[in-house]
PDB file of C-alpha atoms in Angstrom:
ATOM      1  CA  MET U 185    -141.968 138.241  60.234  1.00 73.00           C
ATOM      2  CA  LYS U 186    -141.965 134.648  61.481  1.00 78.00           C
ATOM      3  CA  GLU U 187    -141.811 133.384  57.904  1.00 80.00           C
ATOM      4  CA  VAL U 188    -138.764 135.578  57.218  1.00 83.00           C
ATOM      5  CA  ARG U 189    -137.138 134.179  60.356  1.00 87.00           C
ATOM      6  CA  GLY U 190    -137.892 130.663  59.151  1.00 87.00           C
ATOM      7  CA  ILE U 191    -136.359 131.355  55.724  1.00 86.00           C
ATOM      8  CA  ILE U 192    -133.179 132.692  57.350  1.00 90.00           C
ATOM      9  CA  MET U 193    -132.986 129.590  59.538  1.00 92.00           C
ATOM     10  CA  ILE U 194    -133.357 127.260  56.537  1.00 90.00           C
ATOM     11  CA  ILE U 195    -130.664 129.166  54.644  1.00 90.00           C
ATOM     12  CA  GLY U 196    -128.408 128.906  57.707  1.00 92.00           C
ATOM     13  CA  ALA U 197    -129.004 125.144  57.865  1.00 91.00           C
ATOM     14  CA  ALA U 198    -128.307 124.749  54.131  1.00 88.00           C
ATOM     15  CA  VAL U 199    -125.062 126.733  54.396  1.00 90.00           C
ATOM     16  CA  LEU U 200    -123.848 124.609  57.311  1.00 91.00           C
ATOM     17  CA  TRP U 201    -124.834 121.383  55.518  1.00 85.00           C
ATOM     18  CA  GLY U 202    -122.995 122.533  52.411  1.00 81.00           C
ATOM     19  CA  VAL U 203    -119.814 123.528  54.246  1.00 83.00           C
ATOM     20  CA  SER U 204    -119.841 120.354  56.340  1.00 83.00           C
ATOM     21  CA  ALA U 205    -120.283 118.248  53.188  1.00 75.00           C
ATOM     22  CA  THR U 206    -116.821 119.415  52.160  1.00 74.00           C
ATOM     23  CA  GLY U 207    -115.512 118.465  55.595  1.00 79.00           C
ATOM     24  CA  ALA U 208    -117.155 115.047  55.366  1.00 77.00           C
ATOM     25  CA  LYS U 209    -115.673 114.527  51.923  1.00 74.00           C
ATOM     26  CA  ALA U 210    -112.219 115.344  53.284  1.00 77.00           C
ATOM     27  CA  LEU U 211    -112.694 112.679  55.972  1.00 80.00           C
ATOM     28  CA  LEU U 212    -114.017 110.130  53.475  1.00 73.00           C
ATOM     29  CA  ASN U 213    -110.991 110.826  51.265  1.00 73.00           C
ATOM     30  CA  ARG U 214    -108.925 109.473  54.167  1.00 77.00           C
ATOM     31  CA  SER U 215    -110.747 106.129  53.782  1.00 76.00           C
ATOM     32  CA  LEU U 216    -112.868 106.666  56.876  1.00 80.00           C
ATOM     33  CA  ASP U 217    -115.877 104.330  57.102  1.00 81.00           C
ATOM     34  CA  PRO U 218    -119.048 106.224  56.031  1.00 78.00           C
ATOM     35  CA  VAL U 219    -121.049 104.395  58.721  1.00 84.00           C
ATOM     36  CA  LEU U 220    -118.678 105.669  61.412  1.00 87.00           C
ATOM     37  CA  VAL U 221    -118.929 109.216  60.060  1.00 85.00           C
ATOM     38  CA  VAL U 222    -122.736 109.126  60.143  1.00 86.00           C
ATOM     39  CA  GLN U 223    -122.851 107.392  63.527  1.00 90.00           C
ATOM     40  CA  SER U 224    -120.464 109.835  65.195  1.00 91.00           C
ATOM     41  CA  ARG U 225    -122.576 112.776  64.016  1.00 88.00           C
ATOM     42  CA  VAL U 226    -125.693 111.647  65.869  1.00 92.00           C
ATOM     43  CA  THR U 227    -123.850 110.221  68.888  1.00 93.00           C
ATOM     44  CA  PHE U 228    -121.841 113.352  69.683  1.00 95.00           C
ATOM     45  CA  SER U 229    -124.892 115.534  69.019  1.00 94.00           C
ATOM     46  CA  VAL U 230    -127.223 113.649  71.337  1.00 94.00           C
ATOM     47  CA  ILE U 231    -124.624 113.542  74.137  1.00 95.00           C
ATOM     48  CA  LEU U 232    -124.292 117.337  74.006  1.00 95.00           C
ATOM     49  CA  LEU U 233    -128.069 117.821  73.891  1.00 94.00           C
ATOM     50  CA  LEU U 234    -128.791 115.438  76.772  1.00 95.00           C
ATOM     51  CA  LEU U 235    -126.099 116.974  78.994  1.00 95.00           C
ATOM     52  CA  PHE U 236    -127.416 120.468  78.368  1.00 95.00           C
ATOM     53  CA  PHE U 237    -131.101 119.721  78.943  1.00 95.00           C
ATOM     54  CA  LEU U 238    -130.507 117.424  81.916  1.00 95.00           C
ATOM     55  CA  ILE U 239    -128.681 120.291  83.640  1.00 94.00           C
ATOM     56  CA  PHE U 240    -130.659 123.336  82.525  1.00 93.00           C
ATOM     57  CA  ARG U 241    -134.098 122.378  81.108  1.00 92.00           C
ATOM     58  CA  ARG U 242    -135.297 118.953  82.134  1.00 93.00           C
ATOM     59  CA  GLU U 243    -138.871 119.742  81.119  1.00 93.00           C
ATOM     60  CA  VAL U 244    -137.790 119.463  77.475  1.00 93.00           C
ATOM     61  CA  LEU U 245    -137.146 115.751  78.022  1.00 94.00           C
ATOM     62  CA  ARG U 246    -140.579 114.985  79.462  1.00 92.00           C
ATOM     63  CA  VAL U 247    -142.712 113.044  76.995  1.00 92.00           C
ATOM     64  CA  ARG U 248    -145.336 110.331  77.217  1.00 91.00           C
ATOM     65  CA  TRP U 249    -144.231 106.782  76.519  1.00 91.00           C
ATOM     66  CA  THR U 250    -147.098 106.430  74.068  1.00 91.00           C
ATOM     67  CA  GLU U 251    -145.601 109.192  71.904  1.00 91.00           C
ATOM     68  CA  LEU U 252    -142.069 107.818  71.615  1.00 93.00           C
ATOM     69  CA  TRP U 253    -142.940 105.994  68.388  1.00 95.00           C
ATOM     70  CA  LYS U 254    -143.123 109.351  66.600  1.00 94.00           C
ATOM     71  CA  PHE U 255    -139.567 110.216  67.568  1.00 95.00           C
ATOM     72  CA  ALA U 256    -138.413 106.695  66.745  1.00 95.00           C
ATOM     73  CA  LEU U 257    -139.803 107.019  63.216  1.00 94.00           C
ATOM     74  CA  LEU U 258    -138.321 110.476  62.790  1.00 94.00           C
ATOM     75  CA  GLY U 259    -134.933 109.395  64.120  1.00 93.00           C
ATOM     76  CA  CYS U 260    -134.599 106.036  62.374  1.00 92.00           C
ATOM     77  CA  ILE U 261    -136.175 106.911  59.007  1.00 91.00           C
ATOM     78  CA  GLY U 262    -135.815 110.676  58.815  1.00 90.00           C
ATOM     79  CA  VAL U 263    -132.315 111.073  60.278  1.00 90.00           C
ATOM     80  CA  ALA U 264    -130.427 107.763  60.383  1.00 89.00           C
ATOM     81  CA  SER U 265    -131.620 106.100  57.190  1.00 88.00           C
ATOM     82  CA  THR U 266    -131.500 109.322  55.154  1.00 88.00           C
ATOM     83  CA  ASN U 267    -127.904 109.950  56.148  1.00 81.00           C
ATOM     84  CA  PHE U 268    -126.878 106.357  55.572  1.00 82.00           C
ATOM     85  CA  THR U 269    -128.537 105.986  52.182  1.00 87.00           C
ATOM     86  CA  TYR U 270    -127.093 109.318  51.067  1.00 81.00           C
ATOM     87  CA  TYR U 271    -123.525 108.360  52.024  1.00 74.00           C
ATOM     88  CA  PHE U 272    -123.959 104.845  50.658  1.00 79.00           C
ATOM     89  CA  THR U 273    -125.160 106.299  47.350  1.00 81.00           C
ATOM     90  CA  ILE U 274    -122.021 108.449  47.288  1.00 73.00           C
ATOM     91  CA  ARG U 275    -119.933 105.320  47.745  1.00 70.00           C
ATOM     92  CA  GLU U 276    -121.792 103.491  44.953  1.00 77.00           C
ATOM     93  CA  SER U 277    -121.683 106.475  42.578  1.00 74.00           C
ATOM     94  CA  THR U 278    -120.415 110.030  43.017  1.00 68.00           C
ATOM     95  CA  VAL U 279    -121.209 112.971  45.279  1.00 68.00           C
ATOM     96  CA  ALA U 280    -122.844 114.733  42.314  1.00 68.00           C
ATOM     97  CA  THR U 281    -125.113 111.791  41.544  1.00 75.00           C
ATOM     98  CA  ALA U 282    -126.130 111.350  45.179  1.00 78.00           C
ATOM     99  CA  ILE U 283    -126.937 115.050  45.637  1.00 75.00           C
ATOM    100  CA  LEU U 284    -128.894 115.236  42.390  1.00 77.00           C
ATOM    101  CA  ILE U 285    -130.980 112.181  43.312  1.00 83.00           C
ATOM    102  CA  GLN U 286    -131.719 113.392  46.845  1.00 82.00           C
ATOM    103  CA  TYR U 287    -132.678 116.876  45.740  1.00 78.00           C
ATOM    104  CA  THR U 288    -135.574 115.640  43.649  1.00 82.00           C
ATOM    105  CA  ALA U 289    -137.272 115.314  47.061  1.00 84.00           C
ATOM    106  CA  PRO U 290    -138.772 118.859  46.897  1.00 80.00           C
ATOM    107  CA  LEU U 291    -141.008 117.783  44.017  1.00 81.00           C
ATOM    108  CA  PHE U 292    -142.411 114.876  46.034  1.00 84.00           C
ATOM    109  CA  VAL U 293    -142.826 117.029  49.152  1.00 85.00           C
ATOM    110  CA  MET U 294    -144.769 119.561  47.104  1.00 82.00           C
ATOM    111  CA  LEU U 295    -147.038 116.888  45.621  1.00 83.00           C
ATOM    112  CA  TYR U 296    -147.753 115.476  49.067  1.00 84.00           C
ATOM    113  CA  ALA U 297    -148.433 118.912  50.575  1.00 81.00           C
ATOM    114  CA  VAL U 298    -150.927 119.715  47.812  1.00 80.00           C
ATOM    115  CA  TRP U 299    -152.579 116.282  48.088  1.00 83.00           C
ATOM    116  CA  SER U 300    -152.918 116.644  51.886  1.00 81.00           C
ATOM    117  CA  LYS U 301    -154.359 120.165  51.414  1.00 77.00           C
ATOM    118  CA  GLU U 302    -151.651 121.734  53.577  1.00 76.00           C
ATOM    119  CA  GLU U 303    -150.532 123.887  50.653  1.00 76.00           C
ATOM    120  CA  ARG U 304    -152.012 125.267  47.467  1.00 77.00           C
ATOM    121  CA  TRP U 305    -150.610 124.545  44.033  1.00 72.00           C
ATOM    122  CA  THR U 306    -149.103 127.665  42.443  1.00 77.00           C
ATOM    123  CA  GLY U 307    -147.239 128.169  39.186  1.00 78.00           C
ATOM    124  CA  MET U 308    -144.541 130.146  40.982  1.00 81.00           C
ATOM    125  CA  LYS U 309    -143.901 127.300  43.421  1.00 79.00           C
ATOM    126  CA  VAL U 310    -143.719 124.660  40.688  1.00 82.00           C
ATOM    127  CA  GLY U 311    -141.437 126.883  38.621  1.00 85.00           C
ATOM    128  CA  ALA U 312    -139.146 127.461  41.597  1.00 85.00           C
ATOM    129  CA  ALA U 313    -138.952 123.715  42.278  1.00 84.00           C
ATOM    130  CA  LEU U 314    -138.063 122.892  38.668  1.00 86.00           C
ATOM    131  CA  LEU U 315    -135.603 125.782  38.441  1.00 88.00           C
ATOM    132  CA  SER U 316    -133.850 124.696  41.638  1.00 86.00           C
ATOM    133  CA  LEU U 317    -133.627 121.126  40.312  1.00 84.00           C
ATOM    134  CA  ALA U 318    -132.128 122.374  37.047  1.00 88.00           C
ATOM    135  CA  GLY U 319    -129.726 124.524  39.047  1.00 86.00           C
ATOM    136  CA  CYS U 320    -128.657 121.536  41.150  1.00 82.00           C
ATOM    137  CA  PHE U 321    -128.160 119.525  37.950  1.00 83.00           C
ATOM    138  CA  LEU U 322    -125.709 122.109  36.620  1.00 85.00           C
ATOM    139  CA  ALA U 323    -124.139 122.953  39.986  1.00 81.00           C
ATOM    140  CA  VAL U 324    -123.048 119.378  40.661  1.00 73.00           C
ATOM    141  CA  GLY U 325    -121.705 118.989  37.105  1.00 77.00           C
ATOM    142  CA  ALA U 326    -124.281 116.386  36.107  1.00 73.00           C
ATOM    143  CA  TYR U 327    -124.065 117.553  32.483  1.00 75.00           C
ATOM    144  CA  ASP U 328    -120.840 115.518  32.323  1.00 75.00           C
ATOM    145  CA  ARG U 329    -121.927 111.909  31.697  1.00 70.00           C
ATOM    146  CA  SER U 330    -118.859 110.569  33.498  1.00 68.00           C
ATOM    147  CA  VAL U 331    -120.180 112.173  36.686  1.00 63.00           C
ATOM    148  CA  LEU U 332    -123.496 110.331  36.587  1.00 67.00           C
ATOM    149  CA  THR U 333    -122.391 106.777  37.253  1.00 72.00           C
ATOM    150  CA  ILE U 334    -124.253 104.550  39.656  1.00 78.00           C
ATOM    151  CA  SER U 335    -124.669 100.875  40.469  1.00 81.00           C
ATOM    152  CA  ALA U 336    -128.043  99.134  40.761  1.00 82.00           C
ATOM    153  CA  LEU U 337    -127.720  99.056  44.543  1.00 86.00           C
ATOM    154  CA  GLY U 338    -126.754 102.724  44.554  1.00 83.00           C
ATOM    155  CA  ALA U 339    -129.906 103.552  42.600  1.00 85.00           C
ATOM    156  CA  VAL U 340    -131.985 101.780  45.261  1.00 89.00           C
ATOM    157  CA  THR U 341    -130.307 103.645  48.140  1.00 89.00           C
ATOM    158  CA  GLY U 342    -130.593 106.880  46.170  1.00 87.00           C
ATOM    159  CA  ILE U 343    -134.363 106.459  45.937  1.00 90.00           C
ATOM    160  CA  ALA U 344    -134.412 105.612  49.644  1.00 92.00           C
ATOM    161  CA  SER U 345    -132.583 108.867  50.395  1.00 90.00           C
ATOM    162  CA  ILE U 346    -135.311 110.793  48.535  1.00 89.00           C
ATOM    163  CA  ILE U 347    -138.019 109.095  50.607  1.00 92.00           C
ATOM    164  CA  GLY U 348    -136.112 109.694  53.848  1.00 91.00           C
ATOM    165  CA  PHE U 349    -135.471 113.391  53.146  1.00 88.00           C
ATOM    166  CA  ALA U 350    -139.095 113.972  52.136  1.00 90.00           C
ATOM    167  CA  PHE U 351    -140.337 112.085  55.207  1.00 92.00           C
ATOM    168  CA  LEU U 352    -138.048 114.119  57.488  1.00 90.00           C
ATOM    169  CA  THR U 353    -139.489 117.367  56.137  1.00 87.00           C
ATOM    170  CA  ILE U 354    -143.147 116.341  56.223  1.00 89.00           C
ATOM    171  CA  PHE U 355    -143.300 114.329  59.442  1.00 92.00           C
ATOM    172  CA  SER U 356    -141.250 116.879  61.420  1.00 90.00           C
ATOM    173  CA  ARG U 357    -143.989 119.413  60.875  1.00 85.00           C
ATOM    174  CA  THR U 358    -146.587 116.926  62.148  1.00 87.00           C
ATOM    175  CA  VAL U 359    -144.599 116.275  65.341  1.00 91.00           C
ATOM    176  CA  LEU U 360    -144.073 120.005  65.907  1.00 89.00           C
ATOM    177  CA  ARG U 361    -147.824 120.470  66.327  1.00 88.00           C
ATOM    178  CA  THR U 362    -147.675 118.729  69.718  1.00 89.00           C
ATOM    179  CA  HIS U 363    -144.033 119.041  70.814  1.00 92.00           C
ATOM    180  CA  SER U 364    -141.364 121.714  71.062  1.00 91.00           C
ATOM    181  CA  VAL U 365    -138.500 121.969  68.594  1.00 90.00           C
ATOM    182  CA  TRP U 366    -135.965 120.926  71.202  1.00 92.00           C
ATOM    183  CA  THR U 367    -137.976 117.922  72.405  1.00 94.00           C
ATOM    184  CA  MET U 368    -138.274 116.694  68.837  1.00 93.00           C
ATOM    185  CA  THR U 369    -134.598 117.369  68.092  1.00 92.00           C
ATOM    186  CA  VAL U 370    -133.322 115.566  71.189  1.00 95.00           C
ATOM    187  CA  TYR U 371    -135.448 112.451  70.820  1.00 96.00           C
ATOM    188  CA  SER U 372    -135.143 112.113  67.040  1.00 94.00           C
ATOM    189  CA  ILE U 373    -131.357 112.268  67.265  1.00 94.00           C
ATOM    190  CA  LEU U 374    -131.412 109.943  70.310  1.00 95.00           C
ATOM    191  CA  PHE U 375    -133.293 107.268  68.359  1.00 96.00           C
ATOM    192  CA  ALA U 376    -130.965 107.762  65.388  1.00 94.00           C
ATOM    193  CA  SER U 377    -128.024 107.186  67.725  1.00 94.00           C
ATOM    194  CA  LEU U 378    -129.613 104.042  69.198  1.00 94.00           C
ATOM    195  CA  PHE U 379    -130.225 102.776  65.673  1.00 92.00           C
ATOM    196  CA  TRP U 380    -126.530 103.120  64.843  1.00 91.00           C
ATOM    197  CA  LEU U 381    -125.456 101.510  68.118  1.00 91.00           C
ATOM    198  CA  PHE U 382    -127.455  98.472  67.042  1.00 89.00           C
ATOM    199  CA  VAL U 383    -125.975  98.470  63.517  1.00 87.00           C
ATOM    200  CA  ASN U 384    -122.420  99.320  64.558  1.00 88.00           C
ATOM    201  CA  PRO U 385    -121.837  98.333  68.238  1.00 91.00           C
ATOM    202  CA  PRO U 386    -119.298 100.217  70.431  1.00 88.00           C
ATOM    203  CA  TRP U 387    -116.642  97.471  70.204  1.00 89.00           C
ATOM    204  CA  LYS U 388    -116.559  97.856  66.422  1.00 87.00           C
ATOM    205  CA  VAL U 389    -116.083 101.595  66.839  1.00 87.00           C
ATOM    206  CA  VAL U 390    -113.152 100.973  69.181  1.00 86.00           C
ATOM    207  CA  ASP U 391    -111.635  98.512  66.699  1.00 86.00           C
ATOM    208  CA  ALA U 392    -111.470 101.323  64.133  1.00 83.00           C
ATOM    209  CA  GLY U 393    -108.476 102.677  66.080  1.00 86.00           C
ATOM    210  CA  LEU U 394    -108.978 106.357  65.262  1.00 88.00           C
ATOM    211  CA  ASP U 395    -106.546 108.943  66.618  1.00 89.00           C
ATOM    212  CA  GLY U 396    -107.452 112.015  68.675  1.00 89.00           C
ATOM    213  CA  ALA U 397    -107.299 114.412  65.739  1.00 89.00           C
ATOM    214  CA  THR U 398    -109.788 112.332  63.754  1.00 90.00           C
ATOM    215  CA  TRP U 399    -112.182 112.128  66.690  1.00 93.00           C
ATOM    216  CA  GLY U 400    -111.888 115.905  67.075  1.00 93.00           C
ATOM    217  CA  ALA U 401    -112.759 116.376  63.403  1.00 91.00           C
ATOM    218  CA  LEU U 402    -115.761 114.044  63.784  1.00 92.00           C
ATOM    219  CA  PHE U 403    -116.915 116.010  66.829  1.00 94.00           C
ATOM    220  CA  LEU U 404    -116.808 119.303  64.917  1.00 93.00           C
ATOM    221  CA  LEU U 405    -118.587 117.647  61.999  1.00 90.00           C
ATOM    222  CA  ALA U 406    -121.340 116.501  64.367  1.00 92.00           C
ATOM    223  CA  VAL U 407    -121.875 120.004  65.731  1.00 93.00           C
ATOM    224  CA  PHE U 408    -121.837 121.840  62.401  1.00 91.00           C
ATOM    225  CA  SER U 409    -123.388 119.219  60.104  1.00 88.00           C
ATOM    226  CA  LEU U 410    -126.153 117.898  62.352  1.00 89.00           C
ATOM    227  CA  LEU U 411    -126.677 119.507  65.761  1.00 91.00           C
ATOM    228  CA  ILE U 412    -126.928 123.157  64.670  1.00 93.00           C
ATOM    229  CA  PRO U 413    -128.396 122.791  61.147  1.00 91.00           C
ATOM    230  CA  HIS U 414    -130.997 120.186  62.126  1.00 88.00           C
ATOM    231  CA  SER U 415    -132.102 122.416  65.004  1.00 90.00           C
ATOM    232  CA  LEU U 416    -132.437 125.341  62.581  1.00 92.00           C
ATOM    233  CA  PHE U 417    -134.295 123.233  60.006  1.00 89.00           C
ATOM    234  CA  PHE U 418    -136.703 121.746  62.535  1.00 87.00           C
ATOM    235  CA  GLY U 419    -137.317 125.150  64.101  1.00 88.00           C
ATOM    236  CA  ALA U 420    -138.059 126.790  60.770  1.00 89.00           C
ATOM    237  CA  LEU U 421    -140.766 124.229  59.991  1.00 86.00           C
ATOM    238  CA  ARG U 422    -142.943 125.905  62.646  1.00 85.00           C
ATOM    239  CA  TRP U 423    -143.306 128.928  60.393  1.00 85.00           C
ATOM    240  CA  ILE U 424    -142.915 127.864  56.765  1.00 83.00           C
ATOM    241  CA  VAL U 425    -144.558 125.089  54.778  1.00 82.00           C
ATOM    242  CA  PRO U 426    -142.596 121.938  53.853  1.00 81.00           C
ATOM    243  CA  SER U 427    -142.202 122.695  50.138  1.00 80.00           C
ATOM    244  CA  ARG U 428    -140.692 126.124  50.782  1.00 82.00           C
ATOM    245  CA  ALA U 429    -138.365 124.684  53.398  1.00 84.00           C
ATOM    246  CA  ILE U 430    -137.026 121.864  51.249  1.00 82.00           C
ATOM    247  CA  ILE U 431    -136.707 123.947  48.062  1.00 83.00           C
ATOM    248  CA  THR U 432    -134.788 126.600  49.999  1.00 86.00           C
ATOM    249  CA  SER U 433    -132.489 123.871  51.304  1.00 85.00           C
ATOM    250  CA  THR U 434    -131.332 123.208  47.710  1.00 81.00           C
ATOM    251  CA  LEU U 435    -128.833 125.951  48.475  1.00 83.00           C
ATOM    252  CA  GLU U 436    -126.797 123.174  50.150  1.00 81.00           C
ATOM    253  CA  PRO U 437    -125.150 121.712  47.005  1.00 78.00           C
ATOM    254  CA  VAL U 438    -124.296 125.236  45.828  1.00 82.00           C
ATOM    255  CA  VAL U 439    -122.465 125.931  49.077  1.00 83.00           C
ATOM    256  CA  ALA U 440    -120.842 122.483  48.889  1.00 77.00           C
ATOM    257  CA  ILE U 441    -119.320 123.009  45.438  1.00 76.00           C
ATOM    258  CA  VAL U 442    -118.105 126.516  46.279  1.00 80.00           C
ATOM    259  CA  THR U 443    -116.439 125.414  49.518  1.00 80.00           C
ATOM    260  CA  ALA U 444    -115.000 122.323  47.816  1.00 73.00           C
ATOM    261  CA  ALA U 445    -113.457 124.599  45.178  1.00 76.00           C
ATOM    262  CA  PHE U 446    -112.047 126.889  47.850  1.00 77.00           C
ATOM    263  CA  PHE U 447    -110.798 124.346  50.407  1.00 73.00           C
ATOM    264  CA  LEU U 448    -110.201 121.170  48.397  1.00 67.00           C
ATOM    265  CA  GLY U 449    -108.964 122.785  45.195  1.00 71.00           C
ATOM    266  CA  GLU U 450    -111.772 121.381  43.060  1.00 68.00           C
ATOM    267  CA  VAL U 451    -112.324 123.299  39.813  1.00 69.00           C
ATOM    268  CA  LEU U 452    -115.566 125.283  39.570  1.00 72.00           C
ATOM    269  CA  GLN U 453    -116.755 125.164  35.958  1.00 79.00           C
ATOM    270  CA  PRO U 454    -118.769 128.027  34.364  1.00 85.00           C
ATOM    271  CA  LEU U 455    -121.857 125.817  34.006  1.00 84.00           C
ATOM    272  CA  GLN U 456    -121.634 124.940  37.699  1.00 81.00           C
ATOM    273  CA  ALA U 457    -121.538 128.641  38.561  1.00 84.00           C
ATOM    274  CA  ALA U 458    -124.583 129.144  36.307  1.00 89.00           C
ATOM    275  CA  GLY U 459    -126.378 126.363  38.162  1.00 86.00           C
ATOM    276  CA  ALA U 460    -125.619 128.052  41.473  1.00 84.00           C
ATOM    277  CA  VAL U 461    -127.173 131.261  40.165  1.00 88.00           C
ATOM    278  CA  LEU U 462    -130.308 129.363  39.067  1.00 88.00           C
ATOM    279  CA  VAL U 463    -130.742 127.887  42.533  1.00 88.00           C
ATOM    280  CA  ILE U 464    -130.452 131.325  44.130  1.00 85.00           C
ATOM    281  CA  ILE U 465    -132.984 132.750  41.648  1.00 88.00           C
ATOM    282  CA  ALA U 466    -135.362 129.851  42.386  1.00 86.00           C
ATOM    283  CA  ILE U 467    -135.180 130.506  46.122  1.00 84.00           C
ATOM    284  CA  PHE U 468    -135.824 134.227  45.530  1.00 83.00           C
ATOM    285  CA  LEU U 469    -138.842 133.549  43.302  1.00 79.00           C
ATOM    286  CA  LEU U 470    -140.219 131.049  45.804  1.00 76.00           C
ATOM    287  CA  HIS U 471    -140.439 133.675  48.527  1.00 71.00           C
ATOM    288  CA  VAL U 472    -141.642 136.612  46.415  1.00 70.00           C
ATOM    289  CA  GLN U 473    -145.205 135.287  46.468  1.00 67.00           C
ATOM    290  CA  PRO U 474    -146.760 135.059  49.978  1.00 63.00           C
ATOM    291  CA  GLU U 475    -148.043 131.632  51.007  1.00 61.00           C
ATOM    292  CA  GLU U 476    -151.761 131.491  50.270  1.00 55.00           C
ATOM    293  CA  HIS U 477    -152.617 128.673  52.635  1.00 46.00           C
ATOM    294  CA  LEU U 478    -150.886 127.319  55.675  1.00 44.00           C
ATOM    295  CA  ALA U 479    -152.342 124.595  57.825  1.00 41.00           C
ATOM    296  CA  SER U 480    -152.209 125.305  61.547  1.00 39.00           C
TER     297      SER U 480
END
């Protein structure tokens, strides 16, 4: 039952990430700085979290100083750098290229989980991973060579986004063995926010001269692209293994292309629709077979 709950939470996170990707694209189409978009997501999120837990559940914020390095790693590498490298790869290539590169991460997560003996190698799991990757390839329109364009620097940041996404999935589960979901969520996002304050200080944010409507859009993006989905994703990792979590999250690009077609008027090609179906089939196959081994 807990595993089913975890799957539903991952699907919820993937849907919100996919929908918010369309919203982020709409903002980026208005020539908004990608760094400011990423920074506002973590800053608004951590402000809301800190206000809530300072008022209602202060015990969530109690951690030992000697353990802060875990949250710093998770926030700076898993959250901040993954988001930045992903958006930077988009800028140096296309959304399709960036998504396709990042969603090779499930293969690396699976290899690590098998190597660390947290999971067992199964044909069904490997097949689901490859099928989801093929589905992503079609869903983002990567069969069109003009879509897959990338600079040398973009290739480097693309690889970095793979490492960051895989690290986020694997290391989150390690931290959850000793801390609650909310403690991990608050402090990882807090360190991500501090990282961006160092990279892009407040006076530079003010110099951007954004209007109220844009700040409102960034606030909503923070809530629905980071605060809620990251909480769902982190929470689900208590009950399902990393490979299942990250392969299930490949539903994100499917949701992104469908919402982009609906809200931004982008054309959904038949092969893209076929790719979406493959991803859904892969997720179904992944969860048909019960997990044989799950480290405590």
